[in-house]
Every structure is written in structure tokens, then in C-alpha cells.
Short mmCIF file of C-alpha atoms in Angstrom, two decimals:
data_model
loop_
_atom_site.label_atom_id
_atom_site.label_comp_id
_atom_site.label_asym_id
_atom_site.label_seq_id
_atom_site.Cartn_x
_atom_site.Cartn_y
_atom_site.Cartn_z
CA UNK A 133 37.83 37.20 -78.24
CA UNK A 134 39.48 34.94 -80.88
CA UNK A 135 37.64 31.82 -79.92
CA UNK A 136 34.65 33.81 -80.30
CA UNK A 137 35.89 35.47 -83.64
CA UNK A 138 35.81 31.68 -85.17
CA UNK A 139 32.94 30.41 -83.55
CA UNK A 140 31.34 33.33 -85.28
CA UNK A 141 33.12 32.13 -88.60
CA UNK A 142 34.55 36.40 -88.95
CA UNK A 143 38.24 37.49 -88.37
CA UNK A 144 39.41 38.96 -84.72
CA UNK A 145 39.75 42.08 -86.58
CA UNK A 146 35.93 42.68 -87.06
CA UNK A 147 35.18 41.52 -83.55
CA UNK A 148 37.76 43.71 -82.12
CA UNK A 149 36.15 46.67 -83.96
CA UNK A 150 33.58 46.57 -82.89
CA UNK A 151 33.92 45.60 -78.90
CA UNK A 152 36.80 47.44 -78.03
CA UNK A 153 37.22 44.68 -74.94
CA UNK A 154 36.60 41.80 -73.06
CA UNK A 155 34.26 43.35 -71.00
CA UNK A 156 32.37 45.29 -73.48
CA UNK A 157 31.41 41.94 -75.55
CA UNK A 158 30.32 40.28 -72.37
CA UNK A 159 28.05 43.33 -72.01
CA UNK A 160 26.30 43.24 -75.67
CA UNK A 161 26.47 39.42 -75.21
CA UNK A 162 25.22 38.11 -72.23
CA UNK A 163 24.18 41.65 -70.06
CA UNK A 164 21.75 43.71 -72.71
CA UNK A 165 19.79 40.51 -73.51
CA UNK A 166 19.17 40.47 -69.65
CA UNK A 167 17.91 44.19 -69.72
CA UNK A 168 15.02 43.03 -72.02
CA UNK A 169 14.02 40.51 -69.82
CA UNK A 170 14.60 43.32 -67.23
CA UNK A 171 12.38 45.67 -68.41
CA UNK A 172 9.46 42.97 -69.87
CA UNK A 173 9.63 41.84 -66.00
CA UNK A 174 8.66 45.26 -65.21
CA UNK A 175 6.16 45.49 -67.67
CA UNK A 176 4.29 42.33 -66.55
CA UNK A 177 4.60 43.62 -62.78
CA UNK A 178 2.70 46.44 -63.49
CA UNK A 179 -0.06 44.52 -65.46
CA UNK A 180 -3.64 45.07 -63.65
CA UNK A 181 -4.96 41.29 -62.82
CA UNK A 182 -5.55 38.80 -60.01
CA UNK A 183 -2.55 37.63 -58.79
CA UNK A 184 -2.95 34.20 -61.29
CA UNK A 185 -3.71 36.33 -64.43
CA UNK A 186 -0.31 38.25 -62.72
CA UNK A 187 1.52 34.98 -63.06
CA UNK A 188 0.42 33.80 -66.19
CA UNK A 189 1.18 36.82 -67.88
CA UNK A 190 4.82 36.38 -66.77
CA UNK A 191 5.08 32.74 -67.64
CA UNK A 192 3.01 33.57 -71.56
CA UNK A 193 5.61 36.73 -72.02
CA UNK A 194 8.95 34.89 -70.47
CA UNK A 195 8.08 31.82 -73.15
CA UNK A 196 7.44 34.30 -76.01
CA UNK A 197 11.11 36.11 -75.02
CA UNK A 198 13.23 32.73 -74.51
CA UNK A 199 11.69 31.63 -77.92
CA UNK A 200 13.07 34.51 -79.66
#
């Protein structure tokens, strides 16, 4: 959590306030980003289309969530 606290250019203190662990950091940092993409996935899978406008929905939505 240190390493992160001065990547992130703020003191331990602040970091450790608010994640109370390892574990929940890892969770806001890499694991909730990956329940958006979760739930857009789901979105897109129940889009009405042809199985290419299926597809190219995914791929137009996946690009416009990786940009952001």
C-alpha cells in the first residue's frame, strides 16, 4: 500500500483510510472496474440483432469502455 501511496503522489495515511486492506484496494482497483465490463457484457448479450450486429455491438461498446 505504500508503493501505491507514492505512485499516487498522497501519504499512506490517506490510502489507508480509505481501504482498510490489501485486499479491499485490489477490489476498488482492479475487481469493480471488471464489474462494469461485467454488466456492459450483459447488456450487449441481450441486444436484439443478427448474430454480426451481436458482435459488433460488443466490439463498438468494449472500445468505448477501454477508452475511458
Amino acid at each position: 500500500m505504500s508503493k501505491i501511496a507514492e505512485a499516487a503522489e498522497v501519504s499512506f495515511g490517506s490510502v489507508a483510510y480509505y481501504y482498510e486492506s490489501k485486499e479491499k484496494l485490489f477490489e476498488a482497483a482492479v475487481l469493480a472496474p471488471f464489474e462494469d465490463f461485467r454488466k456492459l457484457f450483459l447488456l450487449v448479450h441481450e441486444f436484439d440483432g443478427s448474430p454480426l450486429e451481436r458482435i459488433s455491438k460488443m466490439v463498438y461498446e468494449q472500445m468505448k469502455f477501454f477508452i475511458q
